[in-house]
């Protein structure tokens, strides 16, 4: 058996896991991965990844009754990885594979972008891990695309070469937000005016923080319409804005989405409608660039939690396919939602097994 060390390293939290798998096998299915021990750490409490891993291995030794000696390790990093180096965006950590191999005494260490790990994780999913929104017309040799809104917006893709897939991360979430409707143009102006931004990336809208900002925009808009009483068509918004309290204006993304699921707050419902349409449109933009007839997968921490809203009225798919003369192409692309929250860690194990 081969012992792997895998991790999901973020600016706030880091999750580490020991995984055992048959020697000589590539851990492309979850059933091949035997999880021995895992622990969650607060990243900012450590000056570097090395002391955290050492503490993790000591704790694992106490539980397992022997000192684990992983021979391969893969760490998924929430930020860009250039060559074999990563400087974390929200942590004063500078990581290199060579230093980690030496200081942790692990023969092979890999650093990959966290969304590259999600890409590898797609190779380990079972049918129970996904929900299909659009079956499309799958082609086994075509690229696969993955997009996921969570704390930020990740995008990546897989390309099949012979009998294997190569995984590539991108920074597509930082491309420009492209408004399509009058409301989205108003939202863009809101970003410019309230946050003094020269440009607005799509991640500003399609992310957890994006949900909060859309909600605040709609609260402000409702109150403005209430004051101005522009027309009879504004009466609905007038009612929305009239009784907003200070507490109402400071809801979290989870509270907003939950209220939308419960249909208990009209502004929260409208927020999630705008969010889902922007999400679908960006997924369609990614699909146009890759033509991923192998499938487009929605990962990240949000999609699986708001499944009823995504499916409701085909709002996501309609925005996804609304690409003018190219709409017929997007109807052929399979679209799936990843329900497994551990897809990134499973992907890190797939990557480690290939080292």
Tab-separated table of C-alpha atoms in Angstrom:
chain	number	residue	atom	x	y	z
A	1	UNK	CA	0.000	0.000	0.000
A	2	UNK	CA	1.090	3.580	-0.699
A	3	UNK	CA	0.511	6.351	1.837
A	4	UNK	CA	-0.411	9.773	0.447
A	5	UNK	CA	-0.636	13.121	2.204
A	6	UNK	CA	-3.109	15.547	0.666
A	7	UNK	CA	-4.286	18.986	1.667
A	8	UNK	CA	-6.649	21.789	0.782
A	9	UNK	CA	-4.730	24.939	1.765
A	10	UNK	CA	-6.683	28.173	2.112
A	11	UNK	CA	-6.109	31.593	3.582
A	12	UNK	CA	-8.539	30.830	6.415
A	13	UNK	CA	-8.624	27.062	6.859
A	14	UNK	CA	-6.445	24.126	5.815
A	15	UNK	CA	-7.729	20.546	5.670
A	16	UNK	CA	-5.131	17.745	5.706
A	17	UNK	CA	-5.777	14.071	5.059
A	18	UNK	CA	-3.820	10.815	5.023
A	19	UNK	CA	-4.933	8.491	2.223
A	20	UNK	CA	-3.905	4.888	1.614
A	21	UNK	CA	-4.206	3.220	-1.767
A	22	UNK	CA	-2.909	0.086	-3.509
A	23	UNK	CA	0.682	0.420	-4.684
A	24	UNK	CA	1.012	0.857	-8.423
A	25	UNK	CA	-2.553	2.050	-8.841
A	26	UNK	CA	-3.716	5.506	-9.827
A	27	UNK	CA	-6.422	6.603	-7.383
A	28	UNK	CA	-8.995	7.554	-9.990
A	29	UNK	CA	-12.000	6.383	-8.010
A	30	UNK	CA	-13.066	7.233	-4.488
A	31	UNK	CA	-13.314	3.510	-3.674
A	32	UNK	CA	-9.529	3.181	-4.136
A	33	UNK	CA	-8.908	5.921	-1.574
A	34	UNK	CA	-8.910	4.729	2.037
A	35	UNK	CA	-8.975	7.750	4.342
A	36	UNK	CA	-6.928	7.080	7.466
A	37	UNK	CA	-6.961	10.430	9.242
A	38	UNK	CA	-7.862	14.052	8.602
A	39	UNK	CA	-7.838	17.306	10.541
A	40	UNK	CA	-8.820	20.924	9.995
A	41	UNK	CA	-6.506	23.797	10.969
A	42	UNK	CA	-6.752	27.579	11.146
A	43	UNK	CA	-4.135	28.637	8.608
A	44	UNK	CA	-3.222	31.981	10.170
A	45	UNK	CA	-2.195	30.312	13.423
A	46	UNK	CA	0.882	28.851	11.685
A	47	UNK	CA	3.902	30.642	10.182
A	48	UNK	CA	4.168	28.080	7.395
A	49	UNK	CA	2.725	24.821	6.098
A	50	UNK	CA	5.630	22.714	7.444
A	51	UNK	CA	4.902	23.066	11.198
A	52	UNK	CA	1.229	22.439	10.517
A	53	UNK	CA	1.975	19.191	8.667
A	54	UNK	CA	4.367	18.059	11.389
A	55	UNK	CA	1.694	18.627	14.022
A	56	UNK	CA	-0.797	16.755	11.838
A	57	UNK	CA	1.508	13.740	11.445
A	58	UNK	CA	2.148	13.621	15.200
A	59	UNK	CA	-1.589	13.627	15.884
A	60	UNK	CA	-2.094	10.908	13.276
A	61	UNK	CA	0.636	8.808	14.903
A	62	UNK	CA	-1.117	9.010	18.275
A	63	UNK	CA	-4.390	7.849	16.735
A	64	UNK	CA	-3.035	5.180	14.382
A	65	UNK	CA	-0.467	3.741	16.785
A	66	UNK	CA	2.440	4.168	14.368
A	67	UNK	CA	4.312	7.032	12.721
A	68	UNK	CA	2.890	7.601	9.211
A	69	UNK	CA	5.522	8.114	6.509
A	70	UNK	CA	3.819	9.329	3.321
A	71	UNK	CA	5.912	8.977	0.177
A	72	UNK	CA	3.871	11.368	-1.953
A	73	UNK	CA	1.991	14.565	-1.173
A	74	UNK	CA	-0.192	17.008	-3.058
A	75	UNK	CA	-1.415	20.328	-1.693
A	76	UNK	CA	-4.229	22.233	-3.390
A	77	UNK	CA	-3.556	25.957	-2.987
A	78	UNK	CA	-6.176	28.721	-2.992
A	79	UNK	CA	-4.170	30.900	-5.360
A	80	UNK	CA	-1.919	30.742	-8.408
A	81	UNK	CA	0.869	28.164	-8.621
A	82	UNK	CA	3.717	29.123	-10.941
A	83	UNK	CA	6.106	26.296	-11.735
A	84	UNK	CA	6.715	24.617	-8.391
A	85	UNK	CA	6.122	27.724	-6.287
A	86	UNK	CA	3.117	29.388	-4.683
A	87	UNK	CA	2.863	32.593	-2.682
A	88	UNK	CA	-0.537	32.530	-0.983
A	89	UNK	CA	-2.701	35.589	-1.521
A	90	UNK	CA	-4.048	35.895	2.020
A	91	UNK	CA	-1.186	34.329	3.970
A	92	UNK	CA	2.471	35.216	4.417
A	93	UNK	CA	3.443	31.765	3.161
A	94	UNK	CA	5.833	31.116	0.300
A	95	UNK	CA	5.831	27.438	-0.658
A	96	UNK	CA	8.084	25.455	-2.984
A	97	UNK	CA	7.928	21.747	-3.688
A	98	UNK	CA	11.695	21.348	-3.182
A	99	UNK	CA	11.650	22.889	0.303
A	100	UNK	CA	8.589	20.900	1.347
A	101	UNK	CA	10.194	17.646	0.154
A	102	UNK	CA	13.335	18.374	2.168
A	103	UNK	CA	11.750	19.653	5.374
A	104	UNK	CA	8.957	17.074	5.490
A	105	UNK	CA	11.124	14.197	4.226
A	106	UNK	CA	8.597	13.273	1.539
A	107	UNK	CA	10.012	11.998	-1.736
A	108	UNK	CA	7.515	13.651	-4.075
A	109	UNK	CA	5.483	16.791	-3.364
A	110	UNK	CA	3.223	18.667	-5.760
A	111	UNK	CA	1.556	22.077	-5.428
A	112	UNK	CA	-1.509	22.653	-7.575
A	113	UNK	CA	-4.181	25.316	-7.826
A	114	UNK	CA	-7.254	24.393	-5.788
A	115	UNK	CA	-9.382	24.317	-8.894
A	116	UNK	CA	-6.929	22.043	-10.647
A	117	UNK	CA	-7.544	19.725	-7.689
A	118	UNK	CA	-11.274	19.926	-8.411
A	119	UNK	CA	-10.477	18.988	-12.006
A	120	UNK	CA	-8.586	15.897	-10.887
A	121	UNK	CA	-11.431	15.174	-8.493
A	122	UNK	CA	-13.883	14.891	-11.380
A	123	UNK	CA	-11.992	11.738	-12.392
A	124	UNK	CA	-12.877	10.136	-9.037
A	125	UNK	CA	-16.616	10.866	-9.012
A	126	UNK	CA	-19.334	8.232	-9.082
A	127	UNK	CA	-22.801	8.683	-10.658
A	128	UNK	CA	-24.170	9.371	-7.174
A	129	UNK	CA	-21.854	12.394	-6.872
A	130	UNK	CA	-23.437	14.349	-9.712
A	131	UNK	CA	-26.811	15.717	-10.774
A	132	UNK	CA	-27.385	16.269	-14.479
A	133	UNK	CA	-29.060	19.507	-15.551
A	134	UNK	CA	-28.696	18.902	-19.288
A	135	UNK	CA	-27.750	15.509	-20.763
A	136	UNK	CA	-26.519	17.020	-24.037
A	137	UNK	CA	-24.657	14.823	-26.491
A	138	UNK	CA	-21.476	13.695	-24.688
A	139	UNK	CA	-18.286	12.952	-26.602
A	140	UNK	CA	-15.730	10.827	-24.762
A	141	UNK	CA	-12.697	12.452	-26.409
A	142	UNK	CA	-13.824	16.084	-25.996
A	143	UNK	CA	-12.592	18.534	-23.334
A	144	UNK	CA	-14.252	18.780	-19.928
A	145	UNK	CA	-14.900	22.162	-18.287
A	146	UNK	CA	-15.328	22.906	-14.595
A	147	UNK	CA	-16.557	26.099	-12.972
A	148	UNK	CA	-17.352	26.719	-9.343
A	149	UNK	CA	-18.573	29.633	-7.264
A	150	UNK	CA	-17.637	29.648	-3.605
A	151	UNK	CA	-15.482	32.150	-1.749
A	152	UNK	CA	-14.290	33.114	-5.235
A	153	UNK	CA	-14.957	31.824	-8.744
A	154	UNK	CA	-12.788	29.006	-10.068
A	155	UNK	CA	-12.560	27.818	-13.650
A	156	UNK	CA	-10.552	25.041	-15.267
A	157	UNK	CA	-10.590	22.340	-17.905
A	158	UNK	CA	-9.419	18.819	-18.729
A	159	UNK	CA	-8.065	17.618	-22.069
A	160	UNK	CA	-7.915	13.951	-23.021
A	161	UNK	CA	-4.568	12.711	-24.354
A	162	UNK	CA	-4.558	9.042	-25.341
A	163	UNK	CA	-6.111	7.212	-22.364
A	164	UNK	CA	-5.537	9.908	-19.779
A	165	UNK	CA	-6.699	13.413	-18.894
A	166	UNK	CA	-4.460	16.414	-18.358
A	167	UNK	CA	-5.861	19.012	-15.962
A	168	UNK	CA	-5.380	22.758	-16.318
A	169	UNK	CA	-6.337	25.561	-13.949
A	170	UNK	CA	-7.178	29.060	-15.157
A	171	UNK	CA	-7.820	32.471	-13.636
A	172	UNK	CA	-10.972	32.892	-15.710
A	173	UNK	CA	-12.929	34.068	-12.694
A	174	UNK	CA	-10.983	37.331	-12.925
A	175	UNK	CA	-12.166	38.081	-16.465
A	176	UNK	CA	-14.449	41.100	-16.893
A	177	UNK	CA	-18.067	40.896	-15.772
A	178	UNK	CA	-20.212	41.297	-18.893
A	179	UNK	CA	-23.705	42.620	-18.046
A	180	UNK	CA	-26.531	41.487	-20.351
A	181	UNK	CA	-29.667	43.158	-18.969
A	182	UNK	CA	-30.650	46.622	-17.730
A	183	UNK	CA	-30.535	45.325	-14.148
A	184	UNK	CA	-27.037	43.915	-14.608
A	185	UNK	CA	-25.860	47.230	-16.089
A	186	UNK	CA	-27.226	48.949	-12.978
A	187	UNK	CA	-25.351	46.410	-10.846
A	188	UNK	CA	-22.123	47.156	-12.728
A	189	UNK	CA	-22.559	50.889	-12.058
A	190	UNK	CA	-23.225	50.103	-8.396
A	191	UNK	CA	-19.848	48.370	-8.176
A	192	UNK	CA	-18.122	51.356	-9.794
A	193	UNK	CA	-19.813	53.935	-7.584
A	194	UNK	CA	-19.827	52.174	-4.215
A	195	UNK	CA	-16.503	50.334	-4.406
A	196	UNK	CA	-14.572	52.783	-6.624
A	197	UNK	CA	-13.436	50.031	-8.978
A	198	UNK	CA	-11.885	50.698	-12.379
A	199	UNK	CA	-13.047	47.288	-13.556
A	200	UNK	CA	-15.346	44.595	-12.209
A	201	UNK	CA	-14.407	40.940	-12.537
A	202	UNK	CA	-17.047	38.260	-12.901
A	203	UNK	CA	-15.885	36.864	-9.528
A	204	UNK	CA	-17.212	40.047	-7.883
A	205	UNK	CA	-20.693	38.929	-8.939
A	206	UNK	CA	-20.535	35.113	-9.127
A	207	UNK	CA	-19.263	34.237	-5.652
A	208	UNK	CA	-20.397	34.218	-2.046
A	209	UNK	CA	-19.408	37.848	-1.626
A	210	UNK	CA	-21.149	38.552	-4.923
A	211	UNK	CA	-24.425	37.313	-3.440
A	212	UNK	CA	-24.015	39.767	-0.547
A	213	UNK	CA	-23.241	42.675	-2.876
A	214	UNK	CA	-26.173	41.900	-5.201
A	215	UNK	CA	-28.452	41.836	-2.157
A	216	UNK	CA	-27.162	45.201	-0.898
A	217	UNK	CA	-27.577	46.654	-4.397
A	218	UNK	CA	-31.198	45.515	-4.542
A	219	UNK	CA	-31.899	46.862	-1.044
A	220	UNK	CA	-30.529	50.263	-2.044
A	221	UNK	CA	-32.405	50.160	-5.321
A	222	UNK	CA	-35.694	49.307	-3.614
A	223	UNK	CA	-35.290	52.179	-1.172
A	224	UNK	CA	-34.373	54.599	-3.968
A	225	UNK	CA	-37.486	53.629	-5.903
A	226	UNK	CA	-39.537	53.996	-2.740
A	227	UNK	CA	-38.309	57.554	-2.272
A	228	UNK	CA	-38.610	58.607	-5.889
A	229	UNK	CA	-41.909	56.865	-6.664
A	230	UNK	CA	-40.898	56.788	-10.300
A	231	UNK	CA	-43.946	55.056	-11.693
A	232	UNK	CA	-46.713	52.608	-10.989
A	233	UNK	CA	-44.366	49.874	-12.196
A	234	UNK	CA	-42.190	50.606	-9.174
A	235	UNK	CA	-44.860	49.795	-6.609
A	236	UNK	CA	-43.549	46.257	-6.107
A	237	UNK	CA	-40.062	47.566	-5.360
A	238	UNK	CA	-41.568	50.280	-3.156
A	239	UNK	CA	-43.098	47.623	-0.932
A	240	UNK	CA	-39.813	45.731	-0.829
A	241	UNK	CA	-37.800	48.708	0.378
A	242	UNK	CA	-40.233	50.289	2.763
A	243	UNK	CA	-39.568	48.197	5.857
A	244	UNK	CA	-35.892	47.313	5.544
A	245	UNK	CA	-34.097	47.401	8.882
A	246	UNK	CA	-30.370	47.716	9.539
A	247	UNK	CA	-30.286	43.990	10.310
A	248	UNK	CA	-32.054	43.212	7.015
A	249	UNK	CA	-29.269	44.963	5.102
A	250	UNK	CA	-26.473	42.876	6.612
A	251	UNK	CA	-27.363	39.292	5.798
A	252	UNK	CA	-24.700	36.720	4.926
A	253	UNK	CA	-24.671	34.809	1.655
A	254	UNK	CA	-25.922	31.703	3.484
A	255	UNK	CA	-28.797	33.653	5.074
A	256	UNK	CA	-29.745	35.209	1.737
A	257	UNK	CA	-29.773	31.890	-0.109
A	258	UNK	CA	-31.688	30.172	2.706
A	259	UNK	CA	-34.356	32.897	2.688
A	260	UNK	CA	-34.628	32.500	-1.083
A	261	UNK	CA	-35.047	28.738	-0.727
A	262	UNK	CA	-37.772	29.311	1.866
A	263	UNK	CA	-39.327	32.086	-0.265
A	264	UNK	CA	-39.544	34.200	2.871
A	265	UNK	CA	-37.861	37.365	1.533
A	266	UNK	CA	-38.598	38.786	-1.944
A	267	UNK	CA	-35.304	40.697	-2.163
A	268	UNK	CA	-33.375	37.513	-1.301
A	269	UNK	CA	-35.296	35.689	-4.024
A	270	UNK	CA	-34.468	38.399	-6.550
A	271	UNK	CA	-30.829	38.325	-5.409
A	272	UNK	CA	-30.499	34.631	-6.115
A	273	UNK	CA	-32.249	34.994	-9.462
A	274	UNK	CA	-29.680	37.598	-10.540
A	275	UNK	CA	-26.835	35.488	-9.160
A	276	UNK	CA	-27.959	32.297	-10.907
A	277	UNK	CA	-28.439	34.063	-14.244
A	278	UNK	CA	-24.965	35.616	-14.031
A	279	UNK	CA	-23.559	32.201	-13.059
A	280	UNK	CA	-25.249	30.527	-16.026
A	281	UNK	CA	-24.066	33.226	-18.430
A	282	UNK	CA	-20.445	32.875	-17.294
A	283	UNK	CA	-20.652	29.085	-17.523
A	284	UNK	CA	-21.885	29.592	-21.089
A	285	UNK	CA	-18.932	31.907	-21.818
A	286	UNK	CA	-16.530	29.218	-20.614
A	287	UNK	CA	-18.357	26.622	-22.711
A	288	UNK	CA	-18.072	28.756	-25.865
A	289	UNK	CA	-14.299	28.941	-25.438
A	290	UNK	CA	-13.771	25.231	-24.822
A	291	UNK	CA	-16.760	23.451	-26.421
A	292	UNK	CA	-16.590	20.877	-23.607
A	293	UNK	CA	-18.688	18.104	-25.083
A	294	UNK	CA	-17.124	15.865	-22.431
A	295	UNK	CA	-19.252	17.818	-19.958
A	296	UNK	CA	-19.364	21.058	-18.038
A	297	UNK	CA	-19.369	20.590	-14.256
A	298	UNK	CA	-20.501	23.040	-11.579
A	299	UNK	CA	-18.417	22.566	-8.444
A	300	UNK	CA	-17.640	25.049	-5.663
A	301	UNK	CA	-19.461	25.429	-2.387
A	302	UNK	CA	-22.651	27.107	-3.590
A	303	UNK	CA	-24.273	25.175	-6.449
A	304	UNK	CA	-25.014	21.974	-4.538
A	305	UNK	CA	-26.593	23.988	-1.694
A	306	UNK	CA	-29.047	25.852	-3.932
A	307	UNK	CA	-30.081	23.050	-6.277
A	308	UNK	CA	-33.821	23.876	-6.152
A	309	UNK	CA	-33.101	27.489	-7.121
A	310	UNK	CA	-30.806	26.478	-9.985
A	311	UNK	CA	-33.383	24.052	-11.359
A	312	UNK	CA	-36.342	26.390	-10.817
A	313	UNK	CA	-37.659	27.597	-14.159
A	314	UNK	CA	-34.453	26.515	-15.929
A	315	UNK	CA	-33.065	29.943	-15.004
A	316	UNK	CA	-29.438	28.743	-15.043
A	317	UNK	CA	-29.716	26.762	-18.272
A	318	UNK	CA	-31.553	29.534	-20.093
A	319	UNK	CA	-28.763	31.992	-19.303
A	320	UNK	CA	-26.174	29.322	-20.148
A	321	UNK	CA	-27.627	28.737	-23.619
A	322	UNK	CA	-28.553	32.326	-24.481
A	323	UNK	CA	-25.634	32.882	-26.870
A	324	UNK	CA	-27.331	34.026	-30.073
A	325	UNK	CA	-26.207	32.099	-33.146
A	326	UNK	CA	-24.147	29.735	-30.982
A	327	UNK	CA	-27.044	28.674	-28.728
A	328	UNK	CA	-27.535	25.391	-30.594
A	329	UNK	CA	-23.949	24.382	-29.785
A	330	UNK	CA	-24.481	24.874	-26.066
A	331	UNK	CA	-27.598	22.714	-26.135
A	332	UNK	CA	-25.319	19.783	-27.017
A	333	UNK	CA	-23.014	20.235	-23.993
A	334	UNK	CA	-23.753	18.002	-20.966
A	335	UNK	CA	-24.128	20.105	-17.804
A	336	UNK	CA	-23.730	18.545	-14.346
A	337	UNK	CA	-23.655	19.716	-10.736
A	338	UNK	CA	-21.079	18.140	-8.417
A	339	UNK	CA	-22.759	17.176	-5.136
A	340	UNK	CA	-19.642	15.767	-3.447
A	341	UNK	CA	-18.065	18.464	-1.200
A	342	UNK	CA	-14.811	16.471	-0.973
A	343	UNK	CA	-14.086	16.593	-4.696
A	344	UNK	CA	-11.009	18.821	-4.235
A	345	UNK	CA	-9.344	16.569	-1.661
A	346	UNK	CA	-10.145	13.485	-3.725
A	347	UNK	CA	-8.561	15.281	-6.659
A	348	UNK	CA	-5.425	16.038	-4.675
A	349	UNK	CA	-5.153	12.302	-3.956
A	350	UNK	CA	-5.539	11.528	-7.676
A	351	UNK	CA	-2.749	14.008	-8.417
A	352	UNK	CA	-0.504	12.632	-5.657
A	353	UNK	CA	-0.963	9.072	-6.892
A	354	UNK	CA	0.367	10.137	-10.301
A	355	UNK	CA	3.611	11.620	-8.974
